[in-house]
XYZ file of C-alpha atoms in Angstrom:
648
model
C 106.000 59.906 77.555
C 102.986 59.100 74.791
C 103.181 57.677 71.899
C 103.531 60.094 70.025
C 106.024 62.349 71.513
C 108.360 59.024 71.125
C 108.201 59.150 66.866
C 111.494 60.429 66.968
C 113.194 59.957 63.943
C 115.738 57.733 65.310
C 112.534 55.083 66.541
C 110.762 55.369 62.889
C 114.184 54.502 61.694
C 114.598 51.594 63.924
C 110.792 50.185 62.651
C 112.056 51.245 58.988
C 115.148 49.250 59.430
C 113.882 45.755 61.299
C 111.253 45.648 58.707
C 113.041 45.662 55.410
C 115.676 43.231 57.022
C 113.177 41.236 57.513
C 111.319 40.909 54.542
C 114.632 40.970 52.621
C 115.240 38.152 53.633
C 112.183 36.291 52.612
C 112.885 37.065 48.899
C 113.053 33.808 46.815
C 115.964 33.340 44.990
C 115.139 34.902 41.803
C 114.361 37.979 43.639
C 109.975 37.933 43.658
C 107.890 37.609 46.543
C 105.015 35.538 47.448
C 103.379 35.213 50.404
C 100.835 32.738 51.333
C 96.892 33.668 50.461
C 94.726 31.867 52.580
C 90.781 31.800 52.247
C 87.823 29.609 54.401
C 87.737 26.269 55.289
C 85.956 25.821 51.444
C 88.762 25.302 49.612
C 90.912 22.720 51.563
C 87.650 21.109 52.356
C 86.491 21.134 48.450
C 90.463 19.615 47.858
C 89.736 16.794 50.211
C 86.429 15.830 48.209
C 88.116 16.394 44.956
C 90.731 13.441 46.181
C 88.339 11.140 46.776
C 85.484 12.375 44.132
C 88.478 10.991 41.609
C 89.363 7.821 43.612
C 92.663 8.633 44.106
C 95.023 6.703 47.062
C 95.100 9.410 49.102
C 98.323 11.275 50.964
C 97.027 10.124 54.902
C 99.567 12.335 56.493
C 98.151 15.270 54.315
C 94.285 15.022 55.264
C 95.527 14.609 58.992
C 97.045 18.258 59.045
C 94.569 19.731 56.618
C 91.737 18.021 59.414
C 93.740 20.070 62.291
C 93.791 22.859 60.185
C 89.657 22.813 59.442
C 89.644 21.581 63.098
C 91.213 24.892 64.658
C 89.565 27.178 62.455
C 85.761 25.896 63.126
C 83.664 29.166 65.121
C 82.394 29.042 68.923
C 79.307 28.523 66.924
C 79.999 25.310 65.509
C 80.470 25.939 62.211
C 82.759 27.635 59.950
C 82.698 31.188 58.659
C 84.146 33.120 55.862
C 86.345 35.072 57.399
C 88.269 35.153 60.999
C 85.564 34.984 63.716
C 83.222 35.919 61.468
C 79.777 34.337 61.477
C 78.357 30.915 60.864
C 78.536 30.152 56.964
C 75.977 27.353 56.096
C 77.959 26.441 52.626
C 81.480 26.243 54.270
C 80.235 24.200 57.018
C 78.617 21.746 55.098
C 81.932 20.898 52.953
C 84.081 20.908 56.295
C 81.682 18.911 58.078
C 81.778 16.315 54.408
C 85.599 16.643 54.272
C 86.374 15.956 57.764
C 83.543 12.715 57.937
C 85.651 11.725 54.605
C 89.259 11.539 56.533
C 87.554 10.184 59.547
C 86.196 11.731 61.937
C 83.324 10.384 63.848
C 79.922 12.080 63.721
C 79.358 12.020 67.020
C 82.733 13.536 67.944
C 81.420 16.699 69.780
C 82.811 19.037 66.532
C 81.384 17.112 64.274
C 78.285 17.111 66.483
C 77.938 20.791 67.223
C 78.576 21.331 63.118
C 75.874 19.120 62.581
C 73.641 20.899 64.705
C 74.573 24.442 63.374
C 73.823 22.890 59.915
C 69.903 21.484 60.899
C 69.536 24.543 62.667
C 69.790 26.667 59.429
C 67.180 24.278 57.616
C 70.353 21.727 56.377
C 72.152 21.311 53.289
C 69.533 21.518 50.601
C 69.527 25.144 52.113
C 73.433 25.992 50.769
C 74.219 27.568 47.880
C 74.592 26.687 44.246
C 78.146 25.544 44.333
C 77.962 23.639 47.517
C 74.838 22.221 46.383
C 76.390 21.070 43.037
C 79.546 19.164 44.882
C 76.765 17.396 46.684
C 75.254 16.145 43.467
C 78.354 15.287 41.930
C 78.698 12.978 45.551
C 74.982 11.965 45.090
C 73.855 13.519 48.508
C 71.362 15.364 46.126
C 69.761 15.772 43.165
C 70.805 17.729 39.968
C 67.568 18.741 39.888
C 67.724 20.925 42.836
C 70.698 23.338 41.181
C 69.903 25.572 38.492
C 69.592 24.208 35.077
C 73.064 25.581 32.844
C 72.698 23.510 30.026
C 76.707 23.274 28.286
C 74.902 24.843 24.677
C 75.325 27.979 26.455
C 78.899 28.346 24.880
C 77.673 27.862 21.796
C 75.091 30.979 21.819
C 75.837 34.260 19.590
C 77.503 37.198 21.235
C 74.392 39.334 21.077
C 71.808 36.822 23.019
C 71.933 38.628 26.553
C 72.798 35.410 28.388
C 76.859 35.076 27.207
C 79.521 33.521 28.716
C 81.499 36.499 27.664
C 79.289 38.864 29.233
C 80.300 37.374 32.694
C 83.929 37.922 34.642
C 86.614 36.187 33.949
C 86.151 33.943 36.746
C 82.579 33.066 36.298
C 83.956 32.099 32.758
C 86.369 29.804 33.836
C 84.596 28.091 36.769
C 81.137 27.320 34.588
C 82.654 26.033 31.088
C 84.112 22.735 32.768
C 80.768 22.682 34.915
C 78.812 22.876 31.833
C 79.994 19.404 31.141
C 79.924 17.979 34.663
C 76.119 19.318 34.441
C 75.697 17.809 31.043
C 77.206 14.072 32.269
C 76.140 14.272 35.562
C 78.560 12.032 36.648
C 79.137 10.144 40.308
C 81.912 10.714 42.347
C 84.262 7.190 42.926
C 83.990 7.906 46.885
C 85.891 4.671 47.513
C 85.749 5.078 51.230
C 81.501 5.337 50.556
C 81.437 8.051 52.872
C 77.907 10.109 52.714
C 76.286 12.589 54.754
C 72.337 12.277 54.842
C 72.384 13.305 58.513
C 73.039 17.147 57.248
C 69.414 16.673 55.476
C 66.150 17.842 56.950
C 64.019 15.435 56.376
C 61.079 16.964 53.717
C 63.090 20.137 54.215
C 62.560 22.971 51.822
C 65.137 23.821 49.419
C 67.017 27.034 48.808
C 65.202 29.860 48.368
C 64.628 31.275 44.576
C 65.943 34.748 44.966
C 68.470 35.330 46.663
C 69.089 38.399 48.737
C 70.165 40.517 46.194
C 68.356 39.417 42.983
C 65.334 41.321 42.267
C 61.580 40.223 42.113
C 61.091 39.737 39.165
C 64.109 39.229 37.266
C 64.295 36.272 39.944
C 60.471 35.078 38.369
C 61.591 35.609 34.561
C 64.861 33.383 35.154
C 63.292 30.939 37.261
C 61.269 30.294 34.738
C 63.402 29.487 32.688
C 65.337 27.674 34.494
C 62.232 25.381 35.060
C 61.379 25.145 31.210
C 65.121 24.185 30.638
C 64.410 21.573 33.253
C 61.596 20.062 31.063
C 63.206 20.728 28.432
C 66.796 19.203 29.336
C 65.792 15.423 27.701
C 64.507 16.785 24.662
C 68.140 18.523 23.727
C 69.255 17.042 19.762
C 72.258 14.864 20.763
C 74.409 16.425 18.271
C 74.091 19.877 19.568
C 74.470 18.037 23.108
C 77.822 16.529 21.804
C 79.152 19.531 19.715
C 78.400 22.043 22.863
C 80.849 19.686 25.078
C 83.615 19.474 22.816
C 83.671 23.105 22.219
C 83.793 22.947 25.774
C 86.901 20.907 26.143
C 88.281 22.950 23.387
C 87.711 26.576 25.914
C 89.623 24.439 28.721
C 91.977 23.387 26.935
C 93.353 26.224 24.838
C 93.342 27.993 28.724
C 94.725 25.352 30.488
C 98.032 27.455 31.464
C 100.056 24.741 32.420
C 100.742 23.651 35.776
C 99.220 27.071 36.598
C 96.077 25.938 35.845
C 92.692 27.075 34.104
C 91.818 30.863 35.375
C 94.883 30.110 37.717
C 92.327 29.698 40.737
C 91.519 26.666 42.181
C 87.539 25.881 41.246
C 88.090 26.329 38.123
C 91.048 24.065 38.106
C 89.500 21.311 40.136
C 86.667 21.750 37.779
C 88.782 21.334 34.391
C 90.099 18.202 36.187
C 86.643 16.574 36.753
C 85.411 17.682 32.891
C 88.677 15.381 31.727
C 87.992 12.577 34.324
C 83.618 12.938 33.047
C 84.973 12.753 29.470
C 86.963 9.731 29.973
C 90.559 11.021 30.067
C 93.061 8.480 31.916
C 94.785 9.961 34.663
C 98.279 9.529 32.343
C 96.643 12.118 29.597
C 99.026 15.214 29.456
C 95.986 17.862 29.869
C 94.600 16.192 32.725
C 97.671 15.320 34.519
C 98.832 19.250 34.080
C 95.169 20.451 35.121
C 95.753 17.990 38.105
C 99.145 18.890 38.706
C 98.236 22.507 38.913
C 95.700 21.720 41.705
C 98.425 20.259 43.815
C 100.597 23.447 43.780
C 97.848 25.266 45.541
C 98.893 23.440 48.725
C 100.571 24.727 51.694
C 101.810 22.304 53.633
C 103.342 23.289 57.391
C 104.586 20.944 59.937
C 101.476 20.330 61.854
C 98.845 21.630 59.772
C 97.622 21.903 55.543
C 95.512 23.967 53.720
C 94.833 24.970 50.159
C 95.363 28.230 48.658
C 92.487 29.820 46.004
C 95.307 30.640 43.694
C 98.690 32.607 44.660
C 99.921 36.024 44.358
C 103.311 36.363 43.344
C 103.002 39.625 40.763
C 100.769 41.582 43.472
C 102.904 40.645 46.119
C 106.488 41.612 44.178
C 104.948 44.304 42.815
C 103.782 46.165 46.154
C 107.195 45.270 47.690
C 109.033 47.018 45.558
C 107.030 49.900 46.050
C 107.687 49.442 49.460
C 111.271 48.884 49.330
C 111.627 52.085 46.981
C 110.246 54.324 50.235
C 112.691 52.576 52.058
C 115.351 54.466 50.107
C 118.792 52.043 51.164
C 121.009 50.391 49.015
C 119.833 46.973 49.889
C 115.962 47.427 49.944
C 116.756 49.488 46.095
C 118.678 46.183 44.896
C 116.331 44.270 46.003
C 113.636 46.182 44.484
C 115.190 46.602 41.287
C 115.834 42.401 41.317
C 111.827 42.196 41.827
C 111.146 44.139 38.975
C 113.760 42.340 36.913
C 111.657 39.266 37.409
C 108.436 40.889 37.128
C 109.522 42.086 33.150
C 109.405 38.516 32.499
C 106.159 38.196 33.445
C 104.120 40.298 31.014
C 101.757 39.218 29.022
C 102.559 40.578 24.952
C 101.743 38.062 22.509
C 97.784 36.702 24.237
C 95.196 38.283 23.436
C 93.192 37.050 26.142
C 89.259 36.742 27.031
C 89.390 40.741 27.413
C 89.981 41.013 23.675
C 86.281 39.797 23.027
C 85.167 43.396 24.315
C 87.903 45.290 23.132
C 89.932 43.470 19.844
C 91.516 46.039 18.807
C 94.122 46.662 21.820
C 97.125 45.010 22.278
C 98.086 42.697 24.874
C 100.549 44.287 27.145
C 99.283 43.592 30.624
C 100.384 41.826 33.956
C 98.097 38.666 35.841
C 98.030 38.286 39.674
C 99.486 35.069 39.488
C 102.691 33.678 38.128
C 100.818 32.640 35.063
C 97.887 33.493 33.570
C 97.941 35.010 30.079
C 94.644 34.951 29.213
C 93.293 37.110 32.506
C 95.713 39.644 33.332
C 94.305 42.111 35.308
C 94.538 46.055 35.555
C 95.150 46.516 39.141
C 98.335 44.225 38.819
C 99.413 46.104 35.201
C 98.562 49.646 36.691
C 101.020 48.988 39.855
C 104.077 46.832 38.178
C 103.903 50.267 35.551
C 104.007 52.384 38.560
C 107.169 50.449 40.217
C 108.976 50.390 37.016
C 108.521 53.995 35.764
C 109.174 55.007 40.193
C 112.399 52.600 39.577
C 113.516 54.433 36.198
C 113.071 57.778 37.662
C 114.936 57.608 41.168
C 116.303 54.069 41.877
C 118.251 53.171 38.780
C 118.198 56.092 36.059
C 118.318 54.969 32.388
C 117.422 51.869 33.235
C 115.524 49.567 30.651
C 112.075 50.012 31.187
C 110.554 51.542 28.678
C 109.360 48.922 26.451
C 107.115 47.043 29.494
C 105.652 50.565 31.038
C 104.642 51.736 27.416
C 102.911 48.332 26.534
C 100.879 47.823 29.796
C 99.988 51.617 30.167
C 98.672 51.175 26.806
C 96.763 48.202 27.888
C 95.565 50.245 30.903
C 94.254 53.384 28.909
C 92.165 50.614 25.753
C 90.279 48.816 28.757
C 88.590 52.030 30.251
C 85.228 51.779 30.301
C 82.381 53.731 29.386
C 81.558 55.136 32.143
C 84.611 56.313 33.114
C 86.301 53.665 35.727
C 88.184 50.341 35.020
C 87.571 46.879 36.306
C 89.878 44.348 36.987
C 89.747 42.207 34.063
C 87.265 43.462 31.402
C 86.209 46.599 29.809
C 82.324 47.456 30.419
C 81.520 44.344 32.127
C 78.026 45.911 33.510
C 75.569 43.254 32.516
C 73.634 43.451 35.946
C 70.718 41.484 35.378
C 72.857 38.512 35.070
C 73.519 38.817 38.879
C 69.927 37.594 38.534
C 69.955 33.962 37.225
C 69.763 31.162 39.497
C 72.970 30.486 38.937
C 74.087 33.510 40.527
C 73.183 33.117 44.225
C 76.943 33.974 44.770
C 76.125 38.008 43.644
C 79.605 38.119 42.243
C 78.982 37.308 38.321
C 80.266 40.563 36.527
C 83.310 42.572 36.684
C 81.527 45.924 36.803
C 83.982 48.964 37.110
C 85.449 49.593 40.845
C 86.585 52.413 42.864
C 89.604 50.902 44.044
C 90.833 49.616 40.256
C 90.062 53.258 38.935
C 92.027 54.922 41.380
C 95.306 52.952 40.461
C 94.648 53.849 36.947
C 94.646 57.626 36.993
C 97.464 56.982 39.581
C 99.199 55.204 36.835
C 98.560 57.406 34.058
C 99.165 60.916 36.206
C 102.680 59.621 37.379
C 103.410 58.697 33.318
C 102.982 62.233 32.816
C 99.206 62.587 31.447
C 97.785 65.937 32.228
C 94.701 66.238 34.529
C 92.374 67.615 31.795
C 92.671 64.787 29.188
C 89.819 63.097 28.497
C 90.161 59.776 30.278
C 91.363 61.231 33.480
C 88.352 63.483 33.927
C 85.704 60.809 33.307
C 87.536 58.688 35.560
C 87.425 61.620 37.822
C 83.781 62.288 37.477
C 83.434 58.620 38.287
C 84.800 58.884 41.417
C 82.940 61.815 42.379
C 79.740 60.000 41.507
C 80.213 56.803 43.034
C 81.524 58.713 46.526
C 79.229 58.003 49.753
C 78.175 61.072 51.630
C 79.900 59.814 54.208
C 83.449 61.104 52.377
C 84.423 57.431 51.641
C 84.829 54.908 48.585
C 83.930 51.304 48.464
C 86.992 48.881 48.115
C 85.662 45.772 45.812
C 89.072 44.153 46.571
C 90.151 45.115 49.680
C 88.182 45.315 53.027
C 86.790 47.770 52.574
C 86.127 51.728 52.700
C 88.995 52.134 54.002
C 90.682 50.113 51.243
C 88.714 52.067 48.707
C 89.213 55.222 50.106
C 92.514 54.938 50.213
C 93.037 54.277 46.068
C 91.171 56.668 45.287
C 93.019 59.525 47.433
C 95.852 58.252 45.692
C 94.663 58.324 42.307
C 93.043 61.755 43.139
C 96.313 62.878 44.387
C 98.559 61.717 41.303
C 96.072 63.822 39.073
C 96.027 67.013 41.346
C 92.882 67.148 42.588
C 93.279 69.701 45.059
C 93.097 68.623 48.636
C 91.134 71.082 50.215
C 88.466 70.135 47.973
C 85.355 68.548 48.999
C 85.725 65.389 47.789
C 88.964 64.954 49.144
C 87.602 67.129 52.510
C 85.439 64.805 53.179
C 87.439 61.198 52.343
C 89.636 62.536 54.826
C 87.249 63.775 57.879
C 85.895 60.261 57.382
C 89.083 58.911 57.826
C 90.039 60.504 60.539
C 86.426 60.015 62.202
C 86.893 56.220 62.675
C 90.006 56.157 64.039
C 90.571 54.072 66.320
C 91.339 54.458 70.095
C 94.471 52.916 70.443
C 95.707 55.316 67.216
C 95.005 52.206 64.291
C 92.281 51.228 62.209
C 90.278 48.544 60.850
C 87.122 47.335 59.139
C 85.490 44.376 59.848
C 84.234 41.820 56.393
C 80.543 42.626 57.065
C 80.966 45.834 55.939
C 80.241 44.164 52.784
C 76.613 43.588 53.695
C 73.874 44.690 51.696
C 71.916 46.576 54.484
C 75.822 48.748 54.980
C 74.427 52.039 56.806
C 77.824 53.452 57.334
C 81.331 52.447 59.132
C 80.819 49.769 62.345
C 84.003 50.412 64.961
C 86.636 47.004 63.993
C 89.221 45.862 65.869
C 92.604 47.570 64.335
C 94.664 46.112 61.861
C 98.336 46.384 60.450
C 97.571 46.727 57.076
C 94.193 48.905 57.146
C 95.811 51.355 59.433
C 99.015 51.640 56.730
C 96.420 51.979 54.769
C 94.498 54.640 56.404
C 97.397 56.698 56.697
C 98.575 56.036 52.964
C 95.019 58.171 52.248
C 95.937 60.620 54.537
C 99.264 61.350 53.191
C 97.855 61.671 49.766
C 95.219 64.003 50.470
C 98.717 65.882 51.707
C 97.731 65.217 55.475
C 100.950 63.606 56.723
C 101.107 66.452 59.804
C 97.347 65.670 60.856
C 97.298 64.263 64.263
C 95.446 61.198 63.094
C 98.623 60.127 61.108
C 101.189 60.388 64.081
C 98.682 58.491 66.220
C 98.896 55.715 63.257
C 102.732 55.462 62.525
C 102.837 55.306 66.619
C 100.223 52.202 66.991
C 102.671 50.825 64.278
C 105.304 51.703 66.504
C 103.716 50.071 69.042
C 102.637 46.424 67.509
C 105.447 46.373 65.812
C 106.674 42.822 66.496
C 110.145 40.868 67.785
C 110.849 39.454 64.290
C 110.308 43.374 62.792
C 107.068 42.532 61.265
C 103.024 42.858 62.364
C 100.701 39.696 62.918
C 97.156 39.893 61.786
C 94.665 37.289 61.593
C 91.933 39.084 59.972
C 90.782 39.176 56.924
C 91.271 42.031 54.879
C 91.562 41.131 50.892
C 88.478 41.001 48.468
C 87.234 38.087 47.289
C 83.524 38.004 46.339
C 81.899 40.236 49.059
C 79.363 38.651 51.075
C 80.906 35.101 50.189
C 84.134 34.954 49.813
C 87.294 36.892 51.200
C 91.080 36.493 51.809
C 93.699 36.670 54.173
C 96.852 38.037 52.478
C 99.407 36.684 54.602
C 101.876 39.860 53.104
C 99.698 42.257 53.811
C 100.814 42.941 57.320
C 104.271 42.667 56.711
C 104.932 45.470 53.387
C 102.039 47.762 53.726
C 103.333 49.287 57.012
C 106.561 49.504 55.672
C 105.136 51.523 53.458
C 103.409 53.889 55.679
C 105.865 54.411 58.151
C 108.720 55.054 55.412
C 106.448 57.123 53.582
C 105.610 59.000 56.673
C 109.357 59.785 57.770
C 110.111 60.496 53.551
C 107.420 63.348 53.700
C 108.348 64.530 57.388
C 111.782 64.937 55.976
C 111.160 66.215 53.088
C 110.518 69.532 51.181
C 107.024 69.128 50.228
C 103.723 67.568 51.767
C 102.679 66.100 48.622
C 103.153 62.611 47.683
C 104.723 62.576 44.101
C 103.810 59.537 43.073
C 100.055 57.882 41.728
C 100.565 55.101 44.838
């Protein structure tokens, strides 16, 4: 018997059924979710440094498991990479190789050695990029003047000179104000243990290139000229300006500290805010940096044999897509769970900040939800857009009358004031399209703005279509024109945070979907024949991280995943597909990897960070997304209608 003549509805009952009892039971007590969000080897490596950049005692039995975790995760070729066996990453080798010399271990121990090697090979550390390059000079490995000149009387420029902090994301924002100072100070780091690494140096090496990859010609000249002129210009800066520039500094950190939550609630912009206090001369005892510090340490995951830290943690993305999930579930226990999720996630949203977004758009209310458990100032639309979705689902089927009115009318409002121009929505700004600052030195990283995204704008028509707005208003059909513009000719959609076409494809067949586009047309045609074209053999999907690469001539075959292949056949079943072949192949290689404890493993990478440097392994991915799909799949196979009735 195949696969597929086995989906009979008593064995997609059985996957249903071990799945929510599972992840029932990892609810916390207050009823929310979070699962862990790991990233590279950067980030635990960067927390090691930041330990002894301070001078702290450090925790011994701590750097021995996060050294077995950097230790199992270094590549065949000797050095660490971004993602699961993804390539050699100069940057993240360089810190690992730093962090793991720091707790100990020998040079010549044959990791160490074959890291060191990778490292020379690619022309050394001076060749890294800006941030890595920075924690050197903070360590004294190299010199300030070999990063890019950002001198801290940036923040005190007029809203109209094109270089603006407030013309960057959010999390460009937070990370450079604290660096501002660090780059103003210049201070050493305490390194009590005097551990240094002039063995990753090539001797009368070249540096880092100018431009990189993606910066033009000669917006790359124009900056770097500047940059050298600021450079000349750096001792020459009045004092007083010097001086007022760094308070008003302090004074952005601090009114966004956020508690033990932490500045920008990710973690280099908290360590960051931690070192500006320590450069400034805060003891350790002061209640802003002993909260900025505290907030670093809550980051960490600590296991039994191994460590790592966490970028920043997920709690209202992960509660919120549960509950989605549990609502196709459609039991008693995964709807009083659900409705316990949302409970929790009402308390969450943000109504009296008007955050960093206001700067572009003062005259809406706050009303939105952040990714994390707090973060007032950054709440995001892809969070707001799906906790409105879950509550007005929840009001509708799971618990009529229910009290949700208040929250789904405040961030929908929210939603619909931070469209942008050109039709879509970012994540955390309005019209955040100021693309020739991707072009400053500073910017190696390619990741600077918050430009509108495929995958954001899809959850917001979704959003507004299941609230009841009609397909021909106004803000649906320039989101919908967006769509239709920014569409590949290969059918599919970029996924900014999400890996990756299949991610993006996949929000916007929902969004298109919720707002009745109808699915024989082309645009939805084609989203689906692409779909369906990379299919796997063995009936799943996947997409590997280099999709992300600027040279991307179309889809590469990718191992399959759990949560790209749910979320493959979530696309399919919005464009109305769910008796297509293709999607009985998929809920059967769910079937099929389906594992003892009633969830899916998956060590790839599949979340968004900053593509081409930076990406994430959500831990919950493979454990509620094909819940989703399956229960979805057996809803519509069940049910009446083809169409899925809701904007997710």
């Amino acid at each position: 018997m195949d696969q597929i003549s086995a989906l009979d509805p008593t064995s997609v009952e059985d996957v249903i059924g071990k799945a929510t009892a599972a992840l029932l039971g990892q609810a916390r007590d207050d009823g929310h979710w979070v699962f862990e969000l790991e990233a590279d080897a950067t980030i635990p490596a960067e927390y090691i440094l930041l330990v002894h950049y301070l001078g702290e005692t450090p925790n011994l039995e701590l750097e021995r498991k996060i050294g077995t975790y950097l230790r199992r995760i270094q590549g065949s070729h000797g050095g660490w990479p971004l993602f699961h066996d993804g390539a050699f990453n100069l940057s993240a080798t360089v810190k690992a190789y730093f962090a793991l010399k720091m707790i100990g271990d020998a040079p010549d121990a044959p990791h160490m050695a074959r890291a060191r090697q990778a490292i020379l090979a690619q022309g050394g550390a001076d060749k890294a990029n800006v941030f890595t390059r920075i924690q050197l000079a903070l360590y004294g490995e190299s010199a300030w003047r070999d990063t890019p000149t950002v001198p801290a009387e940036l923040i005190l420029l007029p809203r109209w000179f094109p270089i603006h902090l407030f013309k960057m994301s959010y999390w460009a924002r937070t990370v450079i104000v604290p660096l501002l100072v660090l780059q103003a100070l210049q201070p050493l780091a305490r390194n009590p243990r005097n551990i240094h690494v002039p063995e990753l140096f090539v001797p009368h090496g070249a540096h880092a290139a100018n431009r990189a990859p993606h910066q033009s010609r000669g917006w790359s000249a124009f900056f770097g000229g500047l940059d050298r002129v600021l450079k000349l210009a750096g001792s020459l800066w009045p004092k007083g300006l010097r001086r007022r520039a760094i308070e008003r500094c302090r004074a952005f950190v601090t009114e966004r500290l956020n508690g033990e939550d932490g500045l920008g609630a990710i973690y280099p912009a908290m360590a960051n805010s931690v070192m500006m206090f320590d450069a400034l001369g805060y003891p350790e005892t002061h209640p802003d940096r002993a909260i900025a510090r505290l907030s670093v340490e809550k980051l960490l995951v600590i296991k039994d044999d191994e460590a790592y830290c966490q970028p920043c943690v997920s709690p209202v993305w992960d509660t919120a897509l549960m509950c989605h999930a549990l609502m196709e579930v459609r039991s008693e226990a995964a709807d009083t769970a659900a409705m316990r999720g949302l409970e929790w996630l009402k308390t969450r949203q943000v109504l009296d900040v008007k955050g960093d977004w206001a700067e572009e758009r003062p005259d809406v209310r706050p009303g939105g939800w952040a990714f994390q458990y707090n973060n007032a100032h950054y709440p995001d639309l892809d969070d707001t857009a799906v906790v409105v979705m879950a509550l007005d689902r929840a009001r509708a089927t799971v618990a009529p009358g229910a009290d949700h009115a208040l929250a789904i009318d405040r961030g929908s409002e929210w939603v619909v004031g931070l469209q942008s121009r050109n039709g879509g929505w970012g994540a955390f700004d309005a019209d955040n399209t100021y693309h020739y600052l991707n072009n400053i030195p500073f910017a190696d990283h390619g990741a600077l703005l918050d430009p509108p995204t495929e995958d954001v704008t899809g959850r917001c028509i979704g959003m507004l279509a299941q609230l009841g707005e009609k397909p021909d208003s106004p803000r649906i059909k320039a989101a919908v024109d967006y769509l239709a513009r920014v569409q590949l000719k290969d059918g599919s959609w970029f996924g900014r945070w999400g890996v990756n076409y299949i991610y993006g494809t996949w929000s916007a067949l929902a969004g298109l979907n919720a707002v009745q586009v109808d699915p024989r047309s082309d645009m939805m045609r084609r989203a689906v024949d692409w779909l369906v074209a990379i299919q796997n053999a063995d009936g799943g999907w996947g997409e590997d991280c280099d999709s992300y690469r600027l040279d991307y001539r179309g889809y590469q075959p990718a191992p399959s995943t759990a949560s790209q292949t749910a979320w493959a056949l979530l696309g399919l079943m919005a464009a109305s597909e769910v008796d297509h072949p293709a999607v009985a192949r998929g809920i059967a290689y769910l079937k099929a990897t389906q594992e003892d404890d009633g969830l899916w493993g998956q060590e790839h990478y599949t979340g968004g960070g900053f593509p081409r440097v930076f990406y994430l392994r959500y831990h919950g991915y493979p454990k509620f997304f094909p819940l989703w799909a399956v229960a979805r799949y057996r809803n519509l196979k069940a049910g009446n209608s083809r169409r899925v009735a809701y904007g997710l």
